[in-house]
mmCIF file of C-alpha atoms and ligand atoms in Angstrom:
data_model
loop_
_atom_site.group_PDB
_atom_site.id
_atom_site.type_symbol
_atom_site.label_atom_id
_atom_site.label_comp_id
_atom_site.label_asym_id
_atom_site.label_seq_id
_atom_site.Cartn_x
_atom_site.Cartn_y
_atom_site.Cartn_z
ATOM 1 C CA MET A 1 -47.806 -134.077 -17.110
ATOM 2 C CA LYS A 2 -49.764 -135.525 -14.193
ATOM 3 C CA PHE A 3 -49.097 -138.988 -12.781
ATOM 4 C CA GLY A 4 -51.963 -140.957 -14.371
ATOM 5 C CA THR A 5 -51.155 -139.601 -17.817
ATOM 6 C CA LYS A 6 -47.503 -140.516 -17.365
ATOM 7 C CA ALA A 7 -48.438 -144.015 -16.171
ATOM 8 C CA VAL A 8 -50.399 -144.590 -19.385
ATOM 9 C CA HIS A 9 -48.099 -142.875 -21.882
ATOM 10 C CA ALA A 10 -44.546 -142.371 -20.593
ATOM 11 C CA GLY A 11 -41.803 -144.165 -22.463
ATOM 12 C CA VAL A 12 -44.162 -145.754 -24.951
ATOM 13 C CA GLU A 13 -44.294 -144.686 -28.620
ATOM 14 C CA PRO A 14 -46.173 -146.547 -31.355
ATOM 15 C CA ASP A 15 -43.804 -149.066 -32.953
ATOM 16 C CA PRO A 16 -42.164 -147.233 -35.899
ATOM 17 C CA SER A 17 -42.226 -150.232 -38.233
ATOM 18 C CA THR A 18 -45.908 -151.236 -37.787
ATOM 19 C CA GLY A 19 -47.692 -148.571 -35.727
ATOM 20 C CA ALA A 20 -48.462 -151.144 -33.000
ATOM 21 C CA ILE A 21 -49.677 -149.103 -30.031
ATOM 22 C CA MET A 22 -48.138 -151.556 -27.566
ATOM 23 C CA THR A 23 -44.362 -151.880 -27.444
ATOM 24 C CA PRO A 24 -43.466 -155.195 -29.113
ATOM 25 C CA ILE A 25 -41.720 -157.945 -27.175
ATOM 26 C CA PHE A 26 -38.285 -157.960 -28.805
ATOM 27 C CA GLN A 27 -37.520 -161.606 -28.094
ATOM 28 C CA THR A 28 -34.009 -161.623 -29.498
ATOM 29 C CA SER A 29 -30.557 -162.236 -28.090
ATOM 30 C CA THR A 30 -28.651 -160.287 -30.737
ATOM 31 C CA TYR A 31 -28.990 -157.667 -33.510
ATOM 32 C CA VAL A 32 -27.586 -157.818 -37.047
ATOM 33 C CA GLN A 33 -24.908 -155.247 -37.909
ATOM 34 C CA ALA A 34 -24.304 -153.874 -41.448
ATOM 35 C CA ALA A 35 -20.553 -153.774 -40.793
ATOM 36 C CA PRO A 36 -18.604 -154.171 -37.537
ATOM 37 C CA GLY A 37 -19.770 -151.317 -35.274
ATOM 38 C CA ASP A 38 -22.396 -150.169 -37.812
ATOM 39 C CA HIS A 39 -25.670 -150.920 -35.977
ATOM 40 C CA LYS A 40 -28.922 -149.311 -34.861
ATOM 41 C CA GLY A 41 -27.867 -148.810 -31.220
ATOM 42 C CA TYR A 42 -28.446 -152.438 -30.263
ATOM 43 C CA GLU A 43 -25.644 -155.016 -30.231
ATOM 44 C CA TYR A 44 -26.412 -157.782 -27.755
ATOM 45 C CA ALA A 45 -29.449 -158.260 -25.524
ATOM 46 C CA ARG A 46 -27.612 -158.378 -22.185
ATOM 47 C CA THR A 47 -26.562 -154.810 -22.961
ATOM 48 C CA GLN A 48 -29.700 -153.384 -24.634
ATOM 49 C CA ASN A 49 -33.227 -154.430 -25.516
ATOM 50 C CA PRO A 50 -35.933 -152.117 -26.950
ATOM 51 C CA THR A 51 -38.758 -153.520 -24.761
ATOM 52 C CA ARG A 52 -36.570 -152.991 -21.706
ATOM 53 C CA ASP A 53 -35.665 -149.477 -22.938
ATOM 54 C CA ALA A 54 -39.351 -148.514 -23.146
ATOM 55 C CA LEU A 55 -39.942 -149.777 -19.613
ATOM 56 C CA GLN A 56 -36.873 -147.961 -18.282
ATOM 57 C CA SER A 57 -38.063 -144.672 -19.837
ATOM 58 C CA ALA A 58 -41.503 -145.146 -18.285
ATOM 59 C CA LEU A 59 -40.048 -145.879 -14.833
ATOM 60 C CA ALA A 60 -37.704 -142.888 -14.968
ATOM 61 C CA ALA A 61 -40.696 -140.664 -15.828
ATOM 62 C CA LEU A 62 -42.727 -142.013 -12.902
ATOM 63 C CA GLU A 63 -39.925 -141.155 -10.447
ATOM 64 C CA ASN A 64 -39.251 -137.739 -12.091
ATOM 65 C CA ALA A 65 -35.785 -139.002 -12.976
ATOM 66 C CA LYS A 66 -33.393 -139.089 -15.906
ATOM 67 C CA TYR A 67 -32.260 -142.712 -15.754
ATOM 68 C CA ALA A 68 -33.703 -146.123 -14.873
ATOM 69 C CA SER A 69 -32.179 -149.601 -15.182
ATOM 70 C CA CYS A 70 -34.201 -152.791 -14.853
ATOM 71 C CA PHE A 71 -32.902 -156.020 -13.330
ATOM 72 C CA SER A 72 -33.982 -159.640 -13.141
ATOM 73 C CA SER A 73 -35.206 -159.120 -9.532
ATOM 74 C CA GLY A 74 -35.304 -156.543 -6.770
ATOM 75 C CA MET A 75 -32.384 -158.333 -5.121
ATOM 76 C CA ALA A 76 -30.363 -158.152 -8.361
ATOM 77 C CA ALA A 77 -30.876 -154.368 -8.344
ATOM 78 C CA ALA A 78 -29.781 -154.138 -4.699
ATOM 79 C CA ASP A 79 -26.793 -156.367 -5.477
ATOM 80 C CA VAL A 80 -25.446 -153.953 -8.102
ATOM 81 C CA ILE A 81 -25.547 -151.031 -5.678
ATOM 82 C CA ILE A 82 -23.509 -152.934 -3.102
ATOM 83 C CA LYS A 83 -21.056 -153.876 -5.886
ATOM 84 C CA THR A 84 -20.238 -150.168 -6.298
ATOM 85 C CA LEU A 85 -18.625 -150.352 -2.826
ATOM 86 C CA ASN A 86 -15.167 -151.538 -1.782
ATOM 87 C CA PRO A 87 -13.923 -153.656 1.132
ATOM 88 C CA GLY A 88 -13.849 -151.507 4.267
ATOM 89 C CA ASP A 89 -16.743 -149.293 3.142
ATOM 90 C CA GLU A 90 -19.648 -148.995 5.548
ATOM 91 C CA VAL A 91 -23.383 -149.005 4.906
ATOM 92 C CA ILE A 92 -25.856 -147.661 7.451
ATOM 93 C CA SER A 93 -29.188 -149.387 6.965
ATOM 94 C CA VAL A 94 -32.564 -149.135 8.641
ATOM 95 C CA ASN A 95 -32.971 -151.983 11.154
ATOM 96 C CA ASP A 96 -36.382 -152.990 9.804
ATOM 97 C CA LEU A 97 -36.065 -154.124 6.196
ATOM 98 C CA TYR A 98 -36.886 -156.974 3.835
ATOM 99 C CA GLY A 99 -35.271 -160.172 5.163
ATOM 100 C CA GLY A 100 -33.685 -160.962 1.789
ATOM 101 C CA THR A 101 -31.866 -157.626 1.740
ATOM 102 C CA TYR A 102 -30.586 -158.248 5.279
ATOM 103 C CA ARG A 103 -29.468 -161.727 4.195
ATOM 104 C CA MET A 104 -27.565 -160.403 1.176
ATOM 105 C CA PHE A 105 -25.843 -157.753 3.294
ATOM 106 C CA THR A 106 -24.850 -160.015 6.182
ATOM 107 C CA LYS A 107 -24.326 -163.392 4.485
ATOM 108 C CA VAL A 108 -22.879 -162.318 1.121
ATOM 109 C CA TYR A 109 -21.257 -158.877 1.201
ATOM 110 C CA ALA A 110 -20.002 -158.945 4.801
ATOM 111 C CA ARG A 111 -17.660 -161.737 3.549
ATOM 112 C CA PHE A 112 -16.219 -159.298 1.019
ATOM 113 C CA GLY A 113 -15.352 -156.796 3.739
ATOM 114 C CA VAL A 114 -18.272 -154.380 3.364
ATOM 115 C CA LYS A 115 -19.586 -153.422 6.805
ATOM 116 C CA PHE A 116 -23.285 -153.058 7.580
ATOM 117 C CA ARG A 117 -24.846 -151.366 10.563
ATOM 118 C CA PHE A 118 -28.604 -151.744 11.190
ATOM 119 C CA VAL A 119 -30.103 -148.846 13.120
ATOM 120 C CA ASP A 120 -33.405 -147.182 13.905
ATOM 121 C CA LEU A 121 -33.669 -144.069 11.742
ATOM 122 C CA SER A 122 -37.147 -143.000 12.912
ATOM 123 C CA ASN A 123 -35.420 -139.946 14.350
ATOM 124 C CA ALA A 124 -33.292 -138.673 11.422
ATOM 125 C CA GLU A 125 -30.871 -136.790 13.706
ATOM 126 C CA ASP A 126 -29.716 -140.157 15.094
ATOM 127 C CA LEU A 127 -27.999 -140.844 11.766
ATOM 128 C CA LYS A 128 -25.199 -138.437 12.759
ATOM 129 C CA LYS A 129 -24.200 -140.775 15.614
ATOM 130 C CA TYR A 130 -23.479 -143.644 13.228
ATOM 131 C CA ILE A 131 -21.581 -141.913 10.408
ATOM 132 C CA THR A 132 -17.852 -142.642 10.249
ATOM 133 C CA PRO A 133 -15.230 -141.652 7.626
ATOM 134 C CA ALA A 134 -15.848 -145.084 6.033
ATOM 135 C CA THR A 135 -19.617 -144.589 5.567
ATOM 136 C CA LYS A 136 -20.486 -144.556 1.869
ATOM 137 C CA LEU A 137 -24.182 -145.381 1.683
ATOM 138 C CA ILE A 138 -27.396 -144.953 3.679
ATOM 139 C CA TRP A 139 -29.941 -147.696 2.937
ATOM 140 C CA VAL A 140 -33.510 -146.662 3.658
ATOM 141 C CA GLU A 141 -36.818 -148.437 3.334
ATOM 142 C CA THR A 142 -39.795 -146.173 4.013
ATOM 143 C CA PRO A 143 -42.352 -147.423 4.835
ATOM 144 C CA THR A 144 -40.271 -150.330 6.138
ATOM 145 C CA ASN A 145 -41.046 -154.006 5.624
ATOM 146 C CA PRO A 146 -42.848 -155.241 7.714
ATOM 147 C CA LEU A 147 -43.219 -152.699 10.556
ATOM 148 C CA LEU A 148 -44.235 -149.726 8.378
ATOM 149 C CA ASN A 149 -41.744 -147.413 10.079
ATOM 150 C CA ILE A 150 -41.324 -144.065 8.361
ATOM 151 C CA VAL A 151 -37.957 -142.437 7.695
ATOM 152 C CA ASP A 152 -37.718 -138.717 6.896
ATOM 153 C CA ILE A 153 -36.130 -138.852 3.425
ATOM 154 C CA GLN A 154 -35.397 -135.122 3.246
ATOM 155 C CA ALA A 155 -33.673 -135.002 6.620
ATOM 156 C CA ILE A 156 -31.675 -138.229 6.120
ATOM 157 C CA SER A 157 -30.540 -137.248 2.610
ATOM 158 C CA ALA A 158 -29.457 -133.797 3.803
ATOM 159 C CA ILE A 159 -27.357 -135.237 6.652
ATOM 160 C CA ALA A 160 -25.832 -137.838 4.301
ATOM 161 C CA LYS A 161 -25.099 -135.312 1.562
ATOM 162 C CA ALA A 162 -23.304 -133.007 4.014
ATOM 163 C CA SER A 163 -20.801 -135.870 4.577
ATOM 164 C CA GLY A 164 -20.563 -136.856 0.899
ATOM 165 C CA ILE A 165 -22.585 -140.045 1.475
ATOM 166 C CA LEU A 166 -25.185 -141.424 -0.944
ATOM 167 C CA THR A 167 -28.756 -142.206 0.109
ATOM 168 C CA LEU A 168 -30.738 -145.047 -1.465
ATOM 169 C CA VAL A 169 -34.463 -145.387 -0.842
ATOM 170 C CA ASP A 170 -36.123 -148.734 -1.464
ATOM 171 C CA ASN A 171 -39.481 -147.311 -2.592
ATOM 172 C CA THR A 172 -41.184 -150.690 -3.067
ATOM 173 C CA PHE A 173 -43.882 -150.214 -0.413
ATOM 174 C CA ALA A 174 -44.811 -146.630 -1.356
ATOM 175 C CA THR A 175 -44.571 -146.844 -5.178
ATOM 176 C CA PRO A 176 -43.834 -143.709 -7.232
ATOM 177 C CA TYR A 177 -47.543 -142.868 -7.065
ATOM 178 C CA LEU A 178 -47.294 -142.181 -3.330
ATOM 179 C CA GLN A 179 -43.709 -141.007 -2.924
ATOM 180 C CA ASN A 180 -40.820 -139.737 -5.083
ATOM 181 C CA PRO A 181 -37.607 -139.989 -3.002
ATOM 182 C CA LEU A 182 -35.364 -138.298 -5.588
ATOM 183 C CA ASP A 183 -37.489 -135.135 -5.330
ATOM 184 C CA GLN A 184 -36.761 -135.181 -1.608
ATOM 185 C CA GLY A 185 -32.990 -135.412 -1.938
ATOM 186 C CA ALA A 186 -32.250 -139.144 -2.242
ATOM 187 C CA ASP A 187 -29.639 -140.181 -4.827
ATOM 188 C CA ILE A 188 -30.991 -143.581 -5.860
ATOM 189 C CA VAL A 189 -34.436 -145.170 -5.818
ATOM 190 C CA MET A 190 -34.760 -148.929 -5.841
ATOM 191 C CA HIS A 191 -37.921 -150.933 -6.475
ATOM 192 C CA SER A 192 -38.837 -154.539 -6.293
ATOM 193 C CA ILE A 193 -40.953 -154.225 -9.453
ATOM 194 C CA THR A 194 -42.297 -157.675 -8.571
ATOM 195 C CA LYS A 195 -44.712 -155.873 -6.244
ATOM 196 C CA TYR A 196 -46.938 -152.863 -7.033
ATOM 197 C CA LEU A 197 -45.273 -151.760 -10.272
ATOM 198 C CA ALA A 198 -45.921 -155.096 -11.972
ATOM 199 C CA GLY A 199 -48.999 -155.419 -9.774
ATOM 200 C CA HIS A 200 -50.370 -158.789 -10.896
ATOM 201 C CA SER A 201 -48.151 -161.336 -9.098
ATOM 202 C CA ASP A 202 -46.782 -162.691 -12.355
ATOM 203 C CA VAL A 203 -43.298 -161.142 -12.707
ATOM 204 C CA VAL A 204 -40.063 -160.941 -10.680
ATOM 205 C CA MET A 205 -38.055 -157.787 -11.485
ATOM 206 C CA GLY A 206 -36.243 -154.841 -9.924
ATOM 207 C CA CYS A 207 -34.944 -151.422 -10.890
ATOM 208 C CA LEU A 208 -32.589 -148.618 -9.940
ATOM 209 C CA ILE A 209 -33.487 -145.024 -10.755
ATOM 210 C CA THR A 210 -31.284 -141.929 -10.452
ATOM 211 C CA ASN A 211 -30.626 -138.431 -11.779
ATOM 212 C CA SER A 212 -26.854 -138.869 -11.604
ATOM 213 C CA GLN A 213 -25.248 -139.687 -14.927
ATOM 214 C CA ALA A 214 -22.110 -140.954 -13.164
ATOM 215 C CA LEU A 215 -24.121 -143.344 -10.978
ATOM 216 C CA HIS A 216 -26.205 -144.475 -13.927
ATOM 217 C CA GLU A 217 -23.073 -145.299 -15.933
ATOM 218 C CA GLN A 218 -21.642 -147.254 -13.004
ATOM 219 C CA ILE A 219 -24.918 -149.177 -12.647
ATOM 220 C CA ARG A 220 -25.046 -149.939 -16.384
ATOM 221 C CA PHE A 221 -21.413 -151.061 -16.371
ATOM 222 C CA LEU A 222 -21.977 -153.426 -13.449
ATOM 223 C CA GLN A 223 -25.190 -154.777 -14.916
ATOM 224 C CA ASN A 224 -23.596 -155.440 -18.284
ATOM 225 C CA SER A 225 -20.541 -156.986 -16.612
ATOM 226 C CA CYS A 226 -22.462 -159.209 -14.202
ATOM 227 C CA GLY A 227 -25.572 -159.871 -16.274
ATOM 228 C CA ALA A 228 -28.729 -159.725 -14.123
ATOM 229 C CA VAL A 229 -31.055 -158.469 -16.879
ATOM 230 C CA PRO A 230 -34.822 -159.049 -17.142
ATOM 231 C CA GLY A 231 -36.352 -160.816 -20.149
ATOM 232 C CA PRO A 232 -38.343 -158.848 -22.758
ATOM 233 C CA GLN A 233 -41.599 -160.697 -22.081
ATOM 234 C CA ASP A 234 -41.418 -159.655 -18.423
ATOM 235 C CA CYS A 235 -40.644 -156.057 -19.449
ATOM 236 C CA PHE A 236 -43.793 -156.108 -21.588
ATOM 237 C CA LEU A 237 -45.892 -157.360 -18.664
ATOM 238 C CA VAL A 238 -44.575 -154.581 -16.431
ATOM 239 C CA LEU A 239 -45.211 -151.953 -19.130
ATOM 240 C CA ARG A 240 -48.802 -153.161 -19.163
ATOM 241 C CA GLY A 241 -48.989 -153.263 -15.364
ATOM 242 C CA ILE A 242 -47.839 -149.692 -14.790
ATOM 243 C CA LYS A 243 -50.566 -148.292 -17.045
ATOM 244 C CA THR A 244 -52.986 -148.890 -14.149
ATOM 245 C CA LEU A 245 -50.579 -148.182 -11.264
ATOM 246 C CA HIS A 246 -52.405 -145.010 -10.186
ATOM 247 C CA LEU A 247 -55.830 -146.708 -10.296
ATOM 248 C CA ARG A 248 -54.631 -149.737 -8.379
ATOM 249 C CA VAL A 249 -52.726 -147.841 -5.698
ATOM 250 C CA ARG A 250 -55.676 -145.497 -5.124
ATOM 251 C CA GLN A 251 -57.834 -148.551 -4.396
ATOM 252 C CA HIS A 252 -55.098 -150.203 -2.295
ATOM 253 C CA CYS A 253 -55.126 -147.039 -0.128
ATOM 254 C CA ILE A 254 -58.940 -146.906 0.184
ATOM 255 C CA ASN A 255 -59.058 -150.602 1.082
ATOM 256 C CA GLY A 256 -56.099 -150.239 3.447
ATOM 257 C CA LYS A 257 -57.907 -147.538 5.390
ATOM 258 C CA ALA A 258 -61.073 -149.675 5.606
ATOM 259 C CA VAL A 259 -59.093 -152.638 6.969
ATOM 260 C CA VAL A 260 -57.238 -150.445 9.473
ATOM 261 C CA ASP A 261 -60.534 -148.961 10.687
ATOM 262 C CA PHE A 262 -61.797 -152.483 11.279
ATOM 263 C CA LEU A 263 -58.616 -153.795 12.949
ATOM 264 C CA LYS A 264 -58.068 -150.865 15.294
ATOM 265 C CA ASN A 265 -61.600 -151.283 16.717
ATOM 266 C CA HIS A 266 -61.472 -155.070 17.090
ATOM 267 C CA PRO A 267 -61.243 -156.130 20.774
ATOM 268 C CA LYS A 268 -58.762 -158.943 19.985
ATOM 269 C CA VAL A 269 -56.287 -156.701 18.109
ATOM 270 C CA GLU A 270 -53.387 -155.279 20.131
ATOM 271 C CA LYS A 271 -51.521 -153.006 17.736
ATOM 272 C CA VAL A 272 -51.944 -151.912 14.131
ATOM 273 C CA TYR A 273 -48.888 -150.755 12.162
ATOM 274 C CA TRP A 274 -49.835 -148.302 9.392
ATOM 275 C CA PRO A 275 -48.408 -144.817 8.688
ATOM 276 C CA GLY A 276 -51.887 -143.351 8.177
ATOM 277 C CA LEU A 277 -52.716 -143.744 11.871
ATOM 278 C CA THR A 278 -52.393 -140.458 13.782
ATOM 279 C CA THR A 279 -50.832 -142.528 16.578
ATOM 280 C CA HIS A 280 -47.954 -143.643 14.282
ATOM 281 C CA VAL A 281 -44.779 -142.061 15.660
ATOM 282 C CA ASN A 282 -43.893 -140.542 12.275
ATOM 283 C CA HIS A 283 -47.409 -139.881 10.964
ATOM 284 C CA GLU A 284 -46.545 -136.214 10.345
ATOM 285 C CA VAL A 285 -43.469 -137.156 8.283
ATOM 286 C CA ALA A 286 -45.561 -139.663 6.312
ATOM 287 C CA LYS A 287 -48.170 -136.968 5.627
ATOM 288 C CA ARG A 288 -45.471 -134.663 4.316
ATOM 289 C CA GLN A 289 -43.533 -137.079 2.109
ATOM 290 C CA MET A 290 -46.295 -139.435 0.934
ATOM 291 C CA ARG A 291 -49.500 -138.644 -0.962
ATOM 292 C CA ASP A 292 -51.473 -141.361 0.842
ATOM 293 C CA PHE A 293 -50.599 -144.231 3.164
ATOM 294 C CA GLY A 294 -50.720 -147.379 1.053
ATOM 295 C CA GLY A 295 -52.112 -150.853 1.393
ATOM 296 C CA MET A 296 -49.473 -152.575 3.542
ATOM 297 C CA ILE A 297 -50.587 -153.173 7.132
ATOM 298 C CA SER A 298 -49.196 -155.250 9.988
ATOM 299 C CA PHE A 299 -50.865 -156.107 13.274
ATOM 300 C CA THR A 300 -50.556 -158.134 16.461
ATOM 301 C CA LEU A 301 -53.232 -159.784 18.582
ATOM 302 C CA LYS A 302 -53.791 -159.216 22.296
ATOM 303 C CA GLY A 303 -51.964 -161.719 24.454
ATOM 304 C CA ASP A 304 -49.183 -162.261 21.910
ATOM 305 C CA ASN A 305 -50.131 -165.889 21.519
ATOM 306 C CA ILE A 306 -48.350 -167.501 18.563
ATOM 307 C CA ASP A 307 -50.992 -170.231 18.155
ATOM 308 C CA GLU A 308 -53.707 -167.593 17.796
ATOM 309 C CA ALA A 309 -51.640 -165.686 15.235
ATOM 310 C CA LEU A 310 -51.099 -168.907 13.266
ATOM 311 C CA LYS A 311 -54.852 -169.635 13.394
ATOM 312 C CA VAL A 312 -55.653 -166.258 11.855
ATOM 313 C CA LEU A 313 -52.959 -166.809 9.221
ATOM 314 C CA SER A 314 -54.594 -170.074 8.152
ATOM 315 C CA GLY A 315 -58.157 -168.919 8.777
ATOM 316 C CA THR A 316 -58.703 -166.428 5.952
ATOM 317 C CA HIS A 317 -60.336 -167.405 2.666
ATOM 318 C CA LEU A 318 -59.881 -164.334 0.451
ATOM 319 C CA PHE A 319 -56.485 -163.365 1.862
ATOM 320 C CA ALA A 320 -54.068 -165.972 0.490
ATOM 321 C CA LEU A 321 -51.231 -167.077 2.771
ATOM 322 C CA ALA A 322 -48.171 -166.253 0.672
ATOM 323 C CA GLU A 323 -44.937 -164.272 0.482
ATOM 324 C CA SER A 324 -44.791 -161.143 -1.687
ATOM 325 C CA LEU A 325 -47.111 -158.148 -1.825
ATOM 326 C CA GLY A 326 -48.461 -155.422 -4.067
ATOM 327 C CA GLY A 327 -50.615 -157.562 -6.356
ATOM 328 C CA VAL A 328 -54.309 -157.037 -7.067
ATOM 329 C CA GLU A 329 -55.185 -159.941 -4.747
ATOM 330 C CA SER A 330 -54.904 -159.660 -0.973
ATOM 331 C CA LEU A 331 -52.206 -161.658 0.794
ATOM 332 C CA ILE A 332 -51.566 -162.495 4.440
ATOM 333 C CA GLY A 333 -48.115 -163.423 5.711
ATOM 334 C CA HIS A 334 -46.097 -164.309 8.787
ATOM 335 C CA PRO A 335 -42.818 -162.343 8.589
ATOM 336 C CA ALA A 336 -41.068 -164.345 11.348
ATOM 337 C CA THR A 337 -41.255 -167.641 9.423
ATOM 338 C CA MET A 338 -41.641 -166.340 5.867
ATOM 339 C CA THR A 339 -40.247 -163.073 4.477
ATOM 340 C CA HIS A 340 -38.000 -162.267 7.446
ATOM 341 C CA ALA A 341 -36.958 -165.754 8.580
ATOM 342 C CA SER A 342 -33.383 -165.048 7.438
ATOM 343 C CA ILE A 343 -33.011 -162.369 10.137
ATOM 344 C CA PRO A 344 -31.998 -164.012 13.452
ATOM 345 C CA LYS A 345 -34.822 -163.926 16.026
ATOM 346 C CA GLU A 346 -32.732 -161.806 18.394
ATOM 347 C CA GLU A 347 -32.138 -159.155 15.689
ATOM 348 C CA ARG A 348 -35.800 -159.222 14.679
ATOM 349 C CA GLU A 349 -36.886 -158.639 18.240
ATOM 350 C CA LYS A 350 -34.381 -155.816 18.732
ATOM 351 C CA ALA A 351 -36.014 -154.071 15.764
ATOM 352 C CA GLY A 352 -39.491 -154.648 17.253
ATOM 353 C CA LEU A 353 -40.547 -157.488 14.943
ATOM 354 C CA LYS A 354 -42.460 -159.984 17.105
ATOM 355 C CA ASP A 355 -43.012 -163.625 16.155
ATOM 356 C CA THR A 356 -46.743 -162.920 16.482
ATOM 357 C CA LEU A 357 -46.775 -160.140 13.841
ATOM 358 C CA ILE A 358 -49.192 -160.666 10.946
ATOM 359 C CA ARG A 359 -48.602 -158.764 7.675
ATOM 360 C CA LEU A 360 -51.316 -157.911 5.159
ATOM 361 C CA SER A 361 -50.941 -156.832 1.554
ATOM 362 C CA ILE A 362 -54.324 -155.327 0.808
ATOM 363 C CA GLY A 363 -55.510 -155.976 -2.738
ATOM 364 C CA VAL A 364 -58.089 -154.183 -4.860
ATOM 365 C CA GLU A 365 -61.084 -156.401 -4.055
ATOM 366 C CA ASP A 366 -64.169 -154.800 -2.496
ATOM 367 C CA PRO A 367 -63.192 -153.613 0.992
ATOM 368 C CA GLU A 368 -66.374 -155.019 2.619
ATOM 369 C CA ASP A 369 -65.337 -158.527 1.550
ATOM 370 C CA LEU A 370 -61.805 -158.081 2.865
ATOM 371 C CA VAL A 371 -63.041 -156.857 6.237
ATOM 372 C CA ALA A 372 -65.571 -159.716 6.440
ATOM 373 C CA ASP A 373 -62.824 -162.261 5.726
ATOM 374 C CA LEU A 374 -60.538 -160.886 8.447
ATOM 375 C CA LYS A 375 -63.460 -160.608 10.856
ATOM 376 C CA GLN A 376 -64.436 -164.269 10.519
ATOM 377 C CA ALA A 377 -60.770 -165.353 10.921
ATOM 378 C CA ILE A 378 -60.245 -163.270 14.083
ATOM 379 C CA ASP A 379 -63.717 -163.874 15.563
ATOM 380 C CA ALA A 380 -63.116 -167.630 15.276
ATOM 381 C CA LEU A 381 -60.381 -167.469 17.964
HETATM 382 O O1 P1T B 1 -38.231 -160.325 -4.570
HETATM 383 P P1 P1T B 1 -37.415 -159.305 -5.287
HETATM 384 O O2 P1T B 1 -38.037 -158.768 -6.516
HETATM 385 O O3 P1T B 1 -35.994 -159.754 -5.511
HETATM 386 O O4 P1T B 1 -37.348 -158.020 -4.314
HETATM 387 C C1 P1T B 1 -36.726 -158.038 -3.058
HETATM 388 C C2 P1T B 1 -37.331 -156.988 -2.173
HETATM 389 C C3 P1T B 1 -36.681 -155.771 -2.028
HETATM 390 N N1 P1T B 1 -37.197 -154.777 -1.250
HETATM 391 C C4 P1T B 1 -38.364 -154.929 -0.604
HETATM 392 C C5 P1T B 1 -38.890 -153.819 0.238
HETATM 393 C C6 P1T B 1 -39.069 -156.134 -0.709
HETATM 394 O O5 P1T B 1 -40.226 -156.247 -0.046
HETATM 395 C C7 P1T B 1 -38.534 -157.198 -1.495
HETATM 396 C C8 P1T B 1 -39.215 -158.510 -1.607
HETATM 397 N N2 P1T B 1 -40.165 -158.748 -0.588
HETATM 398 C C9 P1T B 1 -40.942 -159.855 -0.472
HETATM 399 C C10 P1T B 1 -40.878 -160.910 -1.287
HETATM 400 C C11 P1T B 1 -41.909 -159.824 0.655
HETATM 401 O O6 P1T B 1 -42.869 -160.616 0.683
HETATM 402 O O7 P1T B 1 -41.720 -158.979 1.539
#
């Protein structure tokens, strides 16, 4: 089955009791049993919920996987993966990643004795330098947030696997429409569903997807033990959202390219960060592992003047100044003070994240209007 057909149909059957074409919102905390242990597969809603089950089946299908588990946020999904580790275990992570993930690693789990190393994995061979006998997990974002670095999933997963190490890919920026990390050798895919999968800026949710039954059981055990489950109403909204994932992401990509074409020719723009540019250091890897290049773009202005960057950030009318990404409406953000403020300035700068960087989440509006909005904000400088 091709992607668009799966997005519309996967995981969703007409409701057996009524024929309702849309999966009902099973707003219940518990399920009645005929006798102790004699039930219909549902006991308590932290453990199972039919609306959540339908969503999990749909998400597994979109990533060509066997198992998916949904969580109350992207961070809750990430949290469960780190809880599979023990004190003394080491995680090698990309050095450009969502600030909240960095915060959880360094401010929460470092206290429990898990060690994190943040490195540039643009050249996959470099991974070998950082692996030690204690390394248990490679944490990859590709494209990364917010610098749009590209990591070669096949090469990284192969190196990790040879040492018995798991690879997780946070696939939030690419979405399963553009990239399927499990097909390329990764062991676990994570999504902040909050973003493109939900797609309408009205839900916070996350998921973990894998083909390994053992990993899936561990994830389910930890989720049921610790409790970060999403509500059924939110699962319904995401089921609805993913029916148009392919249509939305296609438009995000078209609009992204239009905005990049404008930015790269503007005399006031210094650098544009987008994997579709032939000048991107890993453009060839992106072409191989992604189907298109997405709608996340970052850029800096000539002169690196923070006041000018702040003026552009407050000068757009269609682009709303806000955290988050992946919704139908375009957003503009300032990673240094917003999404990545929890990474110390020195660490940000080591990874190449300047205080003057502006991040765009390109929506599905008409591209001419988006370009005109950016043009008036930059021309006003
Ligand atoms: O916000 P939440 O659903 O908990 O997801 C966290 C998360 C995980 N991974 C990536 C790549 C992310 O971008 C995020 C959340 N990011 C933002 C809110 C942002 O504006 O970048």
